[in-house]
PDB file of C-alpha atoms in Angstrom:
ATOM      1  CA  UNK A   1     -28.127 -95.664  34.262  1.00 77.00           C
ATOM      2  CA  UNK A   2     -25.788 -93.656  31.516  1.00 78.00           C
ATOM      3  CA  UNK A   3     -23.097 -91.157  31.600  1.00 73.00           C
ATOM      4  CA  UNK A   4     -21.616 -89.589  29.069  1.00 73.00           C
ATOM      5  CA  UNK A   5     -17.706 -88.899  29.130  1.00 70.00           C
ATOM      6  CA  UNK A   6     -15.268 -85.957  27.896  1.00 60.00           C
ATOM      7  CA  UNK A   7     -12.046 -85.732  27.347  1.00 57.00           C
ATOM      8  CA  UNK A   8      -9.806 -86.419  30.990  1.00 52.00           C
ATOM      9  CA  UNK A   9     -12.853 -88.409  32.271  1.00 59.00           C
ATOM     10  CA  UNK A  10     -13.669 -92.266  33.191  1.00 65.00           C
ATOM     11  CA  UNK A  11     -16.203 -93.931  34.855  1.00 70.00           C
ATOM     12  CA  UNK A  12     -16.355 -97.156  37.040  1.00 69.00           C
ATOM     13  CA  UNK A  13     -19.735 -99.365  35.892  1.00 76.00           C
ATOM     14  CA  UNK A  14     -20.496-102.113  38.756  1.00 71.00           C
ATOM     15  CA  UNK A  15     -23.723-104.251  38.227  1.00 75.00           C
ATOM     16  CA  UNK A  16     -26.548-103.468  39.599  1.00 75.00           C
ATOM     17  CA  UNK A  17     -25.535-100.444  39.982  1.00 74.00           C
ATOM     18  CA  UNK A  18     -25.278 -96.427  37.844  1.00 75.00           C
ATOM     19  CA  UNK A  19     -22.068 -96.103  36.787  1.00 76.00           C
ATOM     20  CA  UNK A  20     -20.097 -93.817  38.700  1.00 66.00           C
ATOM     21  CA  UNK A  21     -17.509 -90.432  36.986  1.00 56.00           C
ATOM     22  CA  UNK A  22     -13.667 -90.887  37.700  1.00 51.00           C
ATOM     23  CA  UNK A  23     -11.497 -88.011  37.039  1.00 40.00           C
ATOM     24  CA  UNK A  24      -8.425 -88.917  35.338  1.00 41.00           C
ATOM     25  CA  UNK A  25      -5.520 -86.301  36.420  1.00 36.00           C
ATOM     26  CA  UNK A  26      -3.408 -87.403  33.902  1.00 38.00           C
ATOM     27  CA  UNK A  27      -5.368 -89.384  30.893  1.00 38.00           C
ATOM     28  CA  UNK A  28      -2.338 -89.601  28.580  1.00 41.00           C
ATOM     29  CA  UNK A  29      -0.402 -91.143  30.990  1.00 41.00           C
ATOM     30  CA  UNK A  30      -3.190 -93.158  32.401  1.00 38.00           C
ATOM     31  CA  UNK A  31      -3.410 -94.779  29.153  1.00 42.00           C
ATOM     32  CA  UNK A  32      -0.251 -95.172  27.942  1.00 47.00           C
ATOM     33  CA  UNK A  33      -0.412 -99.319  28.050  1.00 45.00           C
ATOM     34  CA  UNK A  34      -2.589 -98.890  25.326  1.00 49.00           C
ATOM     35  CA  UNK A  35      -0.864 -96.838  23.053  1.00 66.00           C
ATOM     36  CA  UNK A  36       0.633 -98.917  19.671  1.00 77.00           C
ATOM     37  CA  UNK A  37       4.356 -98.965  19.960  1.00 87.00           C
ATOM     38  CA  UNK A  38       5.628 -99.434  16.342  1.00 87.00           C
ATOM     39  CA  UNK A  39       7.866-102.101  15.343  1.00 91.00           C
ATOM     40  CA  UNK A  40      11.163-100.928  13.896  1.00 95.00           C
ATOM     41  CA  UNK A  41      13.507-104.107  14.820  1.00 96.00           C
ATOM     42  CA  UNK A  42      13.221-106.892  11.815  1.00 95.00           C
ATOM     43  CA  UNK A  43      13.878-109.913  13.173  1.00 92.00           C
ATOM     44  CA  UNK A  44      13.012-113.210  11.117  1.00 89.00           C
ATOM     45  CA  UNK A  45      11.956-116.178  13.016  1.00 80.00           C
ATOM     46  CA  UNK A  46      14.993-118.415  12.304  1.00 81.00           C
ATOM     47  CA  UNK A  47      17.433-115.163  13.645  1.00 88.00           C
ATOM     48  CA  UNK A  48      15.550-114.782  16.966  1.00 91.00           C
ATOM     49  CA  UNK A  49      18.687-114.180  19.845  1.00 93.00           C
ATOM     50  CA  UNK A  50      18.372-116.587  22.434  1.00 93.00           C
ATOM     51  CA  UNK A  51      17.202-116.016  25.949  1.00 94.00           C
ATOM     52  CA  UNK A  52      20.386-114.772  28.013  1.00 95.00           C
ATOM     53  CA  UNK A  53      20.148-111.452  29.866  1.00 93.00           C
ATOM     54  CA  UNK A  54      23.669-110.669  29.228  1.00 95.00           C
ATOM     55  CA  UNK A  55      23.408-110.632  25.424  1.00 96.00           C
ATOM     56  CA  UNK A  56      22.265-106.932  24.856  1.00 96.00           C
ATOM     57  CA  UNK A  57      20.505-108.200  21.517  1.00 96.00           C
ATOM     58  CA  UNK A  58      18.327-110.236  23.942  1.00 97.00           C
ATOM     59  CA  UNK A  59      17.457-107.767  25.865  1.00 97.00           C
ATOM     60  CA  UNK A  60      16.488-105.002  22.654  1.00 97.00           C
ATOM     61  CA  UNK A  61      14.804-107.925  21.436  1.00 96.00           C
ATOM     62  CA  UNK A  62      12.651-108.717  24.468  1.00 97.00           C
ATOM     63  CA  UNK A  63      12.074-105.065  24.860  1.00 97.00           C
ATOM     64  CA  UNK A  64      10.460-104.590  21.646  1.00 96.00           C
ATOM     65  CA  UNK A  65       8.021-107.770  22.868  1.00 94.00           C
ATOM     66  CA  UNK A  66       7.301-105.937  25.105  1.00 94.00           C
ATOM     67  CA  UNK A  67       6.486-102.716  23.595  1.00 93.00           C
ATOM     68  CA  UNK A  68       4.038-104.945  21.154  1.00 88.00           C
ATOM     69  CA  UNK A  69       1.849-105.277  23.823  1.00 84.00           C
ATOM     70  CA  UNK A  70       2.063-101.813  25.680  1.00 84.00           C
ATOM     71  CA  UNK A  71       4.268-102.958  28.529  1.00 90.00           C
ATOM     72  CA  UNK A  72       6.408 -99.886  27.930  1.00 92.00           C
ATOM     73  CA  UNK A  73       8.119 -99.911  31.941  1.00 92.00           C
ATOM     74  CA  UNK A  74       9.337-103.414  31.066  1.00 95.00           C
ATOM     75  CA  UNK A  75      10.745-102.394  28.048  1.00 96.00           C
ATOM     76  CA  UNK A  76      12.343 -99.883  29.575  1.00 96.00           C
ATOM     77  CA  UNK A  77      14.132-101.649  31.630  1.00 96.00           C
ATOM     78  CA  UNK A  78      15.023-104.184  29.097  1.00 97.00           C
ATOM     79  CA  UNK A  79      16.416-101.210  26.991  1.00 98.00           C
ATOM     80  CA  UNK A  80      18.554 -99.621  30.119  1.00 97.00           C
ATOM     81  CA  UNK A  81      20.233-102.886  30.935  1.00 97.00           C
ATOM     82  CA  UNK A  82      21.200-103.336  27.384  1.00 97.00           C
ATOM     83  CA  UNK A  83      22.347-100.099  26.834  1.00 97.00           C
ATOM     84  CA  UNK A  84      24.419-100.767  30.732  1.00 97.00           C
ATOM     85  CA  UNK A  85      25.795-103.702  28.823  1.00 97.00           C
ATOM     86  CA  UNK A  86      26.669-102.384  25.341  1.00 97.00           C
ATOM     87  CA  UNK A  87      26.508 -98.095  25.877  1.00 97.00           C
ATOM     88  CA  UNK A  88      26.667 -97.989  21.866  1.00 97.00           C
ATOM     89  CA  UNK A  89      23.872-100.383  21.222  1.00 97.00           C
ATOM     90  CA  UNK A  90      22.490 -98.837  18.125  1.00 98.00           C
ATOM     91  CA  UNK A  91      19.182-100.748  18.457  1.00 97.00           C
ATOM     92  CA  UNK A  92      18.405 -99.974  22.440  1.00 98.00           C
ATOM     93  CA  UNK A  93      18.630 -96.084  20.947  1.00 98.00           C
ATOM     94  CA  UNK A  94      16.287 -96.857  18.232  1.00 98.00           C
ATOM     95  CA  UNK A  95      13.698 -98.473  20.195  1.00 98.00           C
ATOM     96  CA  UNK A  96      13.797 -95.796  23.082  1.00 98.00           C
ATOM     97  CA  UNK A  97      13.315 -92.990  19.828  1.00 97.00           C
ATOM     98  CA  UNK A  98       9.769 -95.337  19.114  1.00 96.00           C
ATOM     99  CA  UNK A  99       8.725 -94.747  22.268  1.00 95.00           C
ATOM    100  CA  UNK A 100       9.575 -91.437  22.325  1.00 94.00           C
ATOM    101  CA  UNK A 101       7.456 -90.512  19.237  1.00 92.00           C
ATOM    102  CA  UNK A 102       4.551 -92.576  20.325  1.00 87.00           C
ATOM    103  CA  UNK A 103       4.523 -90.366  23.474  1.00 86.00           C
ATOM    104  CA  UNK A 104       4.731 -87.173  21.271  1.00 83.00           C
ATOM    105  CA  UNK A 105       8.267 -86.693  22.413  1.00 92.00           C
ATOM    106  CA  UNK A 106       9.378 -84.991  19.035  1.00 92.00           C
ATOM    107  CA  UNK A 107      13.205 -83.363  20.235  1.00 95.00           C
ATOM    108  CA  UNK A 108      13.550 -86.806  22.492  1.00 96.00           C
ATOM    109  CA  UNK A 109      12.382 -89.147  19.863  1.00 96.00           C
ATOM    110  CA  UNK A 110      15.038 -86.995  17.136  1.00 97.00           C
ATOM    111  CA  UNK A 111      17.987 -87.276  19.296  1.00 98.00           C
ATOM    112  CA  UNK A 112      17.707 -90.927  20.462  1.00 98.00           C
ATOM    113  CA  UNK A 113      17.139 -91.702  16.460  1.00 98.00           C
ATOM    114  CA  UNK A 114      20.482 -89.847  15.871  1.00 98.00           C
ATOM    115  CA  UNK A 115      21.976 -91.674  18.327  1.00 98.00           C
ATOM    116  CA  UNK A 116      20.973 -94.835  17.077  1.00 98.00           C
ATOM    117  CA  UNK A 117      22.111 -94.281  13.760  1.00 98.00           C
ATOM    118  CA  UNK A 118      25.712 -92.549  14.937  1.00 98.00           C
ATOM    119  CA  UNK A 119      26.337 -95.705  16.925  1.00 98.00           C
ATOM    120  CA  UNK A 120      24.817 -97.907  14.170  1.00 97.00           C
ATOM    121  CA  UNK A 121      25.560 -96.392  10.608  1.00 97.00           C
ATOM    122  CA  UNK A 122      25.117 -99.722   9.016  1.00 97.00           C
ATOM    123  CA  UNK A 123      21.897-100.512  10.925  1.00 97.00           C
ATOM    124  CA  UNK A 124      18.203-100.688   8.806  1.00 97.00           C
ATOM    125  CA  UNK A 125      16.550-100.366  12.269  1.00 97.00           C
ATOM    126  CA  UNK A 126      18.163 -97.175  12.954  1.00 98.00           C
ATOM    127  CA  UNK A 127      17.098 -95.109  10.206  1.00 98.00           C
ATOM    128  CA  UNK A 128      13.440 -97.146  10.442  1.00 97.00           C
ATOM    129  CA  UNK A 129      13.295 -95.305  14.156  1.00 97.00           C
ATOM    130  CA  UNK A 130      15.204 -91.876  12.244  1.00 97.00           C
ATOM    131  CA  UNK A 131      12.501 -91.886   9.824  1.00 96.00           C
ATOM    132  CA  UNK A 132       9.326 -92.000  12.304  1.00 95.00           C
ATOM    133  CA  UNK A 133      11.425 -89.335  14.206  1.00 95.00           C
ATOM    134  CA  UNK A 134      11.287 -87.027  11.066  1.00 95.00           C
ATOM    135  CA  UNK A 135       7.892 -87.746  10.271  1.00 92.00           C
ATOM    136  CA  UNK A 136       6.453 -86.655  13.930  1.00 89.00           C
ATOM    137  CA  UNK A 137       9.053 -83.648  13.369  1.00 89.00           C
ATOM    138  CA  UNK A 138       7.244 -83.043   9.602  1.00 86.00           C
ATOM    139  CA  UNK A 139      10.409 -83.771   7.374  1.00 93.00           C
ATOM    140  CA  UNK A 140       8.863 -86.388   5.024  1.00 92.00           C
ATOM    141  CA  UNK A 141      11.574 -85.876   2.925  1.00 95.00           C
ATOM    142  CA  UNK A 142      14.067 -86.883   5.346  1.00 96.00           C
ATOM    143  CA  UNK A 143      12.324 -89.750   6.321  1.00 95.00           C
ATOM    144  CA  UNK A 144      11.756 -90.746   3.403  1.00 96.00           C
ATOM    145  CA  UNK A 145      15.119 -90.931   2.604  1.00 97.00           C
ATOM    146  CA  UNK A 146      16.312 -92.394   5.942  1.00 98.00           C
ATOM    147  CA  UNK A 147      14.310 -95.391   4.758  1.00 97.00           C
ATOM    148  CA  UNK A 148      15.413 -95.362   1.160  1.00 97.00           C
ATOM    149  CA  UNK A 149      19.416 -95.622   3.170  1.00 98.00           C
ATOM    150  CA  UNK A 150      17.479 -98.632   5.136  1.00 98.00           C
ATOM    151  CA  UNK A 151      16.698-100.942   2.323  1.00 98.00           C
ATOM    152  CA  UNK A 152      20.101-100.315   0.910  1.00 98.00           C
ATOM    153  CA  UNK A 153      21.511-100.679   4.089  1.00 97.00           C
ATOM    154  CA  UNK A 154      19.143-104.944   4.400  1.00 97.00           C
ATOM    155  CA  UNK A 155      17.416-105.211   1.361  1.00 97.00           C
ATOM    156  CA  UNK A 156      15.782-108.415   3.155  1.00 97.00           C
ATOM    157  CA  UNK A 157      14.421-106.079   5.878  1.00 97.00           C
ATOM    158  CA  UNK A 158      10.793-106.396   5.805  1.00 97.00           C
ATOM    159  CA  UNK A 159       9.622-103.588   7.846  1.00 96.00           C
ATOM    160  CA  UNK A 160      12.210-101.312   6.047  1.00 97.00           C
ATOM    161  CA  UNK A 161      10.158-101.830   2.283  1.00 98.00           C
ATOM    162  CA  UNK A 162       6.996-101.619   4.582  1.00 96.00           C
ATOM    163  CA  UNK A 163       8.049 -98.172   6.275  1.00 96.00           C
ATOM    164  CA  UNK A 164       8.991 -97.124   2.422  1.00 96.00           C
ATOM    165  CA  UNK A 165       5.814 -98.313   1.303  1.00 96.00           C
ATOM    166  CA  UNK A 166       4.051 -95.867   4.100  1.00 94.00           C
ATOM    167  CA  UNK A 167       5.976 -93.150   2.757  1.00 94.00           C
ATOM    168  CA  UNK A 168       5.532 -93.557  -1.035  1.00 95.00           C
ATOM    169  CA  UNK A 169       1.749 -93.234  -0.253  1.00 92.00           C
ATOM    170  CA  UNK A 170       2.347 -90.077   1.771  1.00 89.00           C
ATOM    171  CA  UNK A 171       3.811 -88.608  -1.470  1.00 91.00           C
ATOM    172  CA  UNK A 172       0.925 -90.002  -3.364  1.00 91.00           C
ATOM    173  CA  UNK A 173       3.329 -92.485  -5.430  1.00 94.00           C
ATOM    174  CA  UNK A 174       1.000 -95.062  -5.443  1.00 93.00           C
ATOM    175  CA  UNK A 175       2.583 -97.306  -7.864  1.00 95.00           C
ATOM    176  CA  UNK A 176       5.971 -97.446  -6.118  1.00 96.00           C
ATOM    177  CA  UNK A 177       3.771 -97.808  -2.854  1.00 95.00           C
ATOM    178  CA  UNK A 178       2.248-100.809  -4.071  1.00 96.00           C
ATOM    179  CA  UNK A 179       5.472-102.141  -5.299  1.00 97.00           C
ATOM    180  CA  UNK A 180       7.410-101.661  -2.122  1.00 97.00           C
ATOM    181  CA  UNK A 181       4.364-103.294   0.032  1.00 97.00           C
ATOM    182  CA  UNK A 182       4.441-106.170  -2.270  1.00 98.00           C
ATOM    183  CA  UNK A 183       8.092-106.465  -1.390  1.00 98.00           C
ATOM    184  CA  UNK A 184       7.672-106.126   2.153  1.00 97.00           C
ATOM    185  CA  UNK A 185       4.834-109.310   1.874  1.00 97.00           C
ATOM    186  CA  UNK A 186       7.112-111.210  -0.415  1.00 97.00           C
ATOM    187  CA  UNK A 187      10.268-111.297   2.060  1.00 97.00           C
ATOM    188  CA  UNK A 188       7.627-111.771   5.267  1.00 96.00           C
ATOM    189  CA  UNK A 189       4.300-112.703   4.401  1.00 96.00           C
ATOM    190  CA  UNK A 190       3.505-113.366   8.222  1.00 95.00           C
ATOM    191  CA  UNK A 191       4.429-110.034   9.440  1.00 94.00           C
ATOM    192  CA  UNK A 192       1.150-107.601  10.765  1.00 94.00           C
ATOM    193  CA  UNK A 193       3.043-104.763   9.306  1.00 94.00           C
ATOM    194  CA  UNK A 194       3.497-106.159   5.954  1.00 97.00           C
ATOM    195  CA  UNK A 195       0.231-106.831   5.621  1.00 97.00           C
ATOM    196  CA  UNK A 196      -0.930-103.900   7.085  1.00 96.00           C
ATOM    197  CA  UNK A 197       0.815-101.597   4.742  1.00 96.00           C
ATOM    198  CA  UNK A 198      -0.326-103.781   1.433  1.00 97.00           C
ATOM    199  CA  UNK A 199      -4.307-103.118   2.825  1.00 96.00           C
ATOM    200  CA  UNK A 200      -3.623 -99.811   2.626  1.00 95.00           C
ATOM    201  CA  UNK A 201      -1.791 -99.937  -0.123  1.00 96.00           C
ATOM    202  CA  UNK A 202      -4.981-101.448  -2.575  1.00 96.00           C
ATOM    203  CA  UNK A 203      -7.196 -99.696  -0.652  1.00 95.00           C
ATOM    204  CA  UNK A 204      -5.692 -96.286  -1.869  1.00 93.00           C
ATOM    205  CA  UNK A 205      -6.158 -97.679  -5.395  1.00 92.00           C
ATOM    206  CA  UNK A 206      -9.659 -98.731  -4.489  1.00 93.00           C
ATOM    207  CA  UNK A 207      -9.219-102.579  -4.723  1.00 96.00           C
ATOM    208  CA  UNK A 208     -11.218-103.232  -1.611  1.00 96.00           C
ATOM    209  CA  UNK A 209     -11.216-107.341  -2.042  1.00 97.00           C
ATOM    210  CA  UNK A 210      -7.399-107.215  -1.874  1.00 97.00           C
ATOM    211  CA  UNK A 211      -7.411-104.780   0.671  1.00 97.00           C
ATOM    212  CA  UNK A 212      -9.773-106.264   3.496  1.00 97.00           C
ATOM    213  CA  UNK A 213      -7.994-109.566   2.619  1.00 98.00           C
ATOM    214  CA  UNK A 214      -4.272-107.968   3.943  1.00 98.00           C
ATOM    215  CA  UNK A 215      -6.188-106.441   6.795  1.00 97.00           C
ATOM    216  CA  UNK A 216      -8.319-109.649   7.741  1.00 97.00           C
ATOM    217  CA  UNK A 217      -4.308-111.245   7.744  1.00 97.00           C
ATOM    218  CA  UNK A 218      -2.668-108.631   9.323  1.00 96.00           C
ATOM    219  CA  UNK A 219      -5.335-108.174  12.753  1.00 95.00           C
ATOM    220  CA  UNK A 220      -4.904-112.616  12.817  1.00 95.00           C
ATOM    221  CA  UNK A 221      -1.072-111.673  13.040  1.00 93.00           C
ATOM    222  CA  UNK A 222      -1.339-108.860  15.477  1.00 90.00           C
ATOM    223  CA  UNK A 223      -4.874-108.003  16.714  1.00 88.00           C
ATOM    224  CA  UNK A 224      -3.666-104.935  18.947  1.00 84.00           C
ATOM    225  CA  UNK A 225      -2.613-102.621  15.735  1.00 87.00           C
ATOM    226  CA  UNK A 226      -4.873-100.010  15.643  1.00 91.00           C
ATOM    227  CA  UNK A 227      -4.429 -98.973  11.809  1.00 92.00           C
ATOM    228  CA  UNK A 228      -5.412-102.957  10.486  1.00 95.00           C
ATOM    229  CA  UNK A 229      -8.529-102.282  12.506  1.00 95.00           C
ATOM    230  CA  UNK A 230      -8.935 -98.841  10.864  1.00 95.00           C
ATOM    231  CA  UNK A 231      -8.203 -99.917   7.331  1.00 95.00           C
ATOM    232  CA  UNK A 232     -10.774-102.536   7.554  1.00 97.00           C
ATOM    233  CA  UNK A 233     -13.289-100.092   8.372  1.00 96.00           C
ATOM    234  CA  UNK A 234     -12.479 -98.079   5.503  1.00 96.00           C
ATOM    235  CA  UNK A 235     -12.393-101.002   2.886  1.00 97.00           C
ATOM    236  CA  UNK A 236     -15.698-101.829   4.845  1.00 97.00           C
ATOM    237  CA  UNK A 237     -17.026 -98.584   4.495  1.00 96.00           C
ATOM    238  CA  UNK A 238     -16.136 -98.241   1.058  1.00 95.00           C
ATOM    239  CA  UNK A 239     -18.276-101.062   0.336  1.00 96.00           C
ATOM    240  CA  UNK A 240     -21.093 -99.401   1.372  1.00 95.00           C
ATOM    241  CA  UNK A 241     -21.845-100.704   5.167  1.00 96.00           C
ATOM    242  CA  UNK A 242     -21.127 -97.621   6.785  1.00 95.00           C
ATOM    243  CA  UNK A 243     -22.445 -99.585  10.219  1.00 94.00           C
ATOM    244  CA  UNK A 244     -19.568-102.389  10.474  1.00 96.00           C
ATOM    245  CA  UNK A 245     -17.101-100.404   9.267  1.00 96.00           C
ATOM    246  CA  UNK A 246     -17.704 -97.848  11.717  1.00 95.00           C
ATOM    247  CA  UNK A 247     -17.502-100.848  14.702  1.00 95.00           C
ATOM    248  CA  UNK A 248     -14.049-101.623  13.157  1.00 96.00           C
ATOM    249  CA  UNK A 249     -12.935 -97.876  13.694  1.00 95.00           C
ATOM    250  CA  UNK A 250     -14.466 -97.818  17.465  1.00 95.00           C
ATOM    251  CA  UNK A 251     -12.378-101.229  17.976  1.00 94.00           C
ATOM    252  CA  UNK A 252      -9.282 -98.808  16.050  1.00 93.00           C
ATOM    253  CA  UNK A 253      -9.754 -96.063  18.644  1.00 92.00           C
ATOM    254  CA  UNK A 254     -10.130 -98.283  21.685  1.00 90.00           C
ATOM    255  CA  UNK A 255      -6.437 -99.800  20.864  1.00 88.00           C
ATOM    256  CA  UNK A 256      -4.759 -96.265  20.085  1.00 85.00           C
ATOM    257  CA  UNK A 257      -6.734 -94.041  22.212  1.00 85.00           C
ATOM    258  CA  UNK A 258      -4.204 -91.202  21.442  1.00 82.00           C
ATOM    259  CA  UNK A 259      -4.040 -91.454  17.872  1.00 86.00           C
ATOM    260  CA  UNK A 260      -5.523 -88.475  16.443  1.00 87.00           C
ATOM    261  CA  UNK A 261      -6.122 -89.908  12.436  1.00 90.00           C
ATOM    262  CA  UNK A 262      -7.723 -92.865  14.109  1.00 93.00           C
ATOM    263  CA  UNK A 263     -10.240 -90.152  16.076  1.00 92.00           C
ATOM    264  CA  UNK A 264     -10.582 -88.082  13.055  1.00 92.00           C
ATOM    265  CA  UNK A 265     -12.083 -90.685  11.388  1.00 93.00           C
ATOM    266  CA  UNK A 266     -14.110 -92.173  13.963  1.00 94.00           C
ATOM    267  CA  UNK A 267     -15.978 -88.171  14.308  1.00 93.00           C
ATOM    268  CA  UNK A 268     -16.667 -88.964  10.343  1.00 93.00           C
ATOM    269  CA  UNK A 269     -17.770 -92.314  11.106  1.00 94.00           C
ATOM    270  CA  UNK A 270     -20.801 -90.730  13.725  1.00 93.00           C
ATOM    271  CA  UNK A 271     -20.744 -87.746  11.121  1.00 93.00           C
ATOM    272  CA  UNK A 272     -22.055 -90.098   8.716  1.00 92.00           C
ATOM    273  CA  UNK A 273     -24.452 -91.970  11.189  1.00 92.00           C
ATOM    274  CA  UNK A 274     -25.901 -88.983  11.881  1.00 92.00           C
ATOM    275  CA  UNK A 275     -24.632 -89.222  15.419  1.00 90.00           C
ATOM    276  CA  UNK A 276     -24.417 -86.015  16.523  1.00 83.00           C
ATOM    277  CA  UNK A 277     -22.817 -84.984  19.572  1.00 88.00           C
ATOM    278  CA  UNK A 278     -20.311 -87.784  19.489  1.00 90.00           C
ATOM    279  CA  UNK A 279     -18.338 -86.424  15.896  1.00 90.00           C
ATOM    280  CA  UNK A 280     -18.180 -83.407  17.085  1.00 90.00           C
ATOM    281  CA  UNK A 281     -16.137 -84.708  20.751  1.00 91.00           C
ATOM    282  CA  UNK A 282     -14.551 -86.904  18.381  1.00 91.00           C
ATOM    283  CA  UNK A 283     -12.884 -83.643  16.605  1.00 90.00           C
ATOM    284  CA  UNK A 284     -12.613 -82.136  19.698  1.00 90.00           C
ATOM    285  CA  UNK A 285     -10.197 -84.867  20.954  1.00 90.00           C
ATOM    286  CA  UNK A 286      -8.487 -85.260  17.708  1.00 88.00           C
ATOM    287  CA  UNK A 287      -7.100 -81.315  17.544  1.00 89.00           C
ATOM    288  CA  UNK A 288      -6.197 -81.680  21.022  1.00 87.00           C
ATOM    289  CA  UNK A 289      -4.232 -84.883  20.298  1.00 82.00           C
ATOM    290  CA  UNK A 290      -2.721 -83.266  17.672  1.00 79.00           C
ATOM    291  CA  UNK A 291      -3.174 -79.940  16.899  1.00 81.00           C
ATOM    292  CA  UNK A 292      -1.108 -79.349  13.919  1.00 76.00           C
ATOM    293  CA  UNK A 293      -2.682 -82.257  12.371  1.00 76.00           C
ATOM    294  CA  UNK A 294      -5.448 -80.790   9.623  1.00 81.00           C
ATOM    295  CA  UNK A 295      -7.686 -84.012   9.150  1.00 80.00           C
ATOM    296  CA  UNK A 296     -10.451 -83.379  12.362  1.00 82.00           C
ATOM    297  CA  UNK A 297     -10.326 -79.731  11.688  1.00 83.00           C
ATOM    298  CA  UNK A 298     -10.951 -80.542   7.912  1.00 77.00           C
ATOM    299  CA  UNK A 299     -13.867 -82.935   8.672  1.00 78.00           C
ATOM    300  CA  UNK A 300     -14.953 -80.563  11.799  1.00 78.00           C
ATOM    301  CA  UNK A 301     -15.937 -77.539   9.268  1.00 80.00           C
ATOM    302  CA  UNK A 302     -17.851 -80.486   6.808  1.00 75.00           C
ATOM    303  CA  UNK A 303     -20.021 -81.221   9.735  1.00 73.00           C
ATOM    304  CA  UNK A 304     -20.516 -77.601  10.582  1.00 72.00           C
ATOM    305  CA  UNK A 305     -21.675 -76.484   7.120  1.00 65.00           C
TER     306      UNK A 305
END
């Protein structure tokens, strides 16, 4: 048998047998494992804090483990106790603003950033979590200098040149993005993020060898980001095989189910397959996601025309 799903729905598929609709009464929070926590705490593998749940740098540590791979309730927990320990732990605030703007949290996600960078004024990985606070509030300015202050602050911080690199493309300064992505590769070529960013980074300037290359290393490094997945679809796409790099999207949404962008592009993807029906719930899911965001609304009145 088949079924077809909307938004709020799942279904339970047994064999043998048709599968069988499953209200969810909450789908955010039903899928909330799933959602990509991002990474705002630079540690390099010779600094890694040892194992000692009285050390609150442990604990921030393990907590953004954790958050790698959606166990957000651990993390929690991890992020209380250090925070019990040390109540001016600059990096438990930072990580608790992450999780905050992952869960669309914008005035939570803005104080716990400020927090983190009132008790931390020194720290890279505060204004990294300021910066994504900003962003989900729409001050790219501000963020962008929050993470300008970061690589001043640890010019060795990888994920600080990679959130800058992010940043310079959202401006459309794609030479200084492609500089600061090279950066972030040069000081941690090992990191998903780096690589991440540098994929995107070519792939805005159209050098799609480069750029599947950095996403191909970037999913080996960390195969549950979401935007590696999605970036190889687009380099695929932009190759002309519209069919695998729309596979490498679907794989993109399944990992962020919430992330609007990834949706957007996914209803272009069927758009473009001539799937219809399935862009047009893509949209549909996209502007609820995210209302203020203009890309499904953009690609919604394309498809309508």
């Amino acid at each position: 048998g088949s079924l077809v799903l909307t938004g709020g729905q799942s279904a339970v598929a047994e064999a043998g047998k048709a599968p069988v609709l499953r209200v969810v009464v909450k789908p955010r929070d039903a899928v909330q494992w799933a959602l990509y926590y991002l990474p705002v705490m630079y540690v390099p593998s010779g600094e890694v804090p040892k194992e000692d749940i009285g050390d609150p740098r442990f604990l921030a540590y393990r907590a953004s483990q954790l958050l790698a791979v959606g166990r957000v309730d651990e993390a929690g927990a991890d992020i209380e106790r250090a925070l019990s320990l040390d109540p001016k732990y600059s990096d438990a605030f930072a990580l608790q603003a992450i999780i905050a703007v992952v869960q669309n949290e914008k005035d939570k996600a803005l104080k716990a950033a400020q927090k983190a960078v009132d008790t931390g004024p020194n720290s890279a990985t505060a204004r990294i979590a300021m910066s994504y606070a900003q962003q989900a509030g729409f001050d790219l300015e501000g963020a962008r200098a929050s993470v300008e202050e970061a690589v001043k602050l640890d010019p060795n911080d990888a994920l600080a040149w990679a959130r800058l690199a992010e940043l310079w493309s959202s401006f459309g300064r794609l030479g200084k993005a492609l500089d600061a992505a090279q950066k972030a590769v040069e000081l941690d070529p090992n990191l998903a993020r780096t690589q991440m960013v540098l994929g995107f980074a070519y792939l805005t300037q159209v050098k799609t060898t480069e750029s599947r290359a950095a996403f191909e290393k970037a999913i080996e490094f960390d195969q549950a980001d979401p935007l590696s997945r999605l970036g190889l679809g687009l380099a695929i796409i932009r190759d002309g095989d519209l069919q695998a790099g729309g596979r490498e999207i679907e794989i993109a949404a399944s990992l962020d189910p919430n992330n609007s962008i990834v949706r957007s592009y996914l209803g272009k993807t069927y758009y473009e397959e001539k799937r219809t029906g399935l862009d047009e719930r893509e949209y549909a899911i996209a502007k609820e996601l995210d209302p203020n965001d203009p890309t499904p609304w953009f690609y919604d009145a394309i498809a309508k025309q």
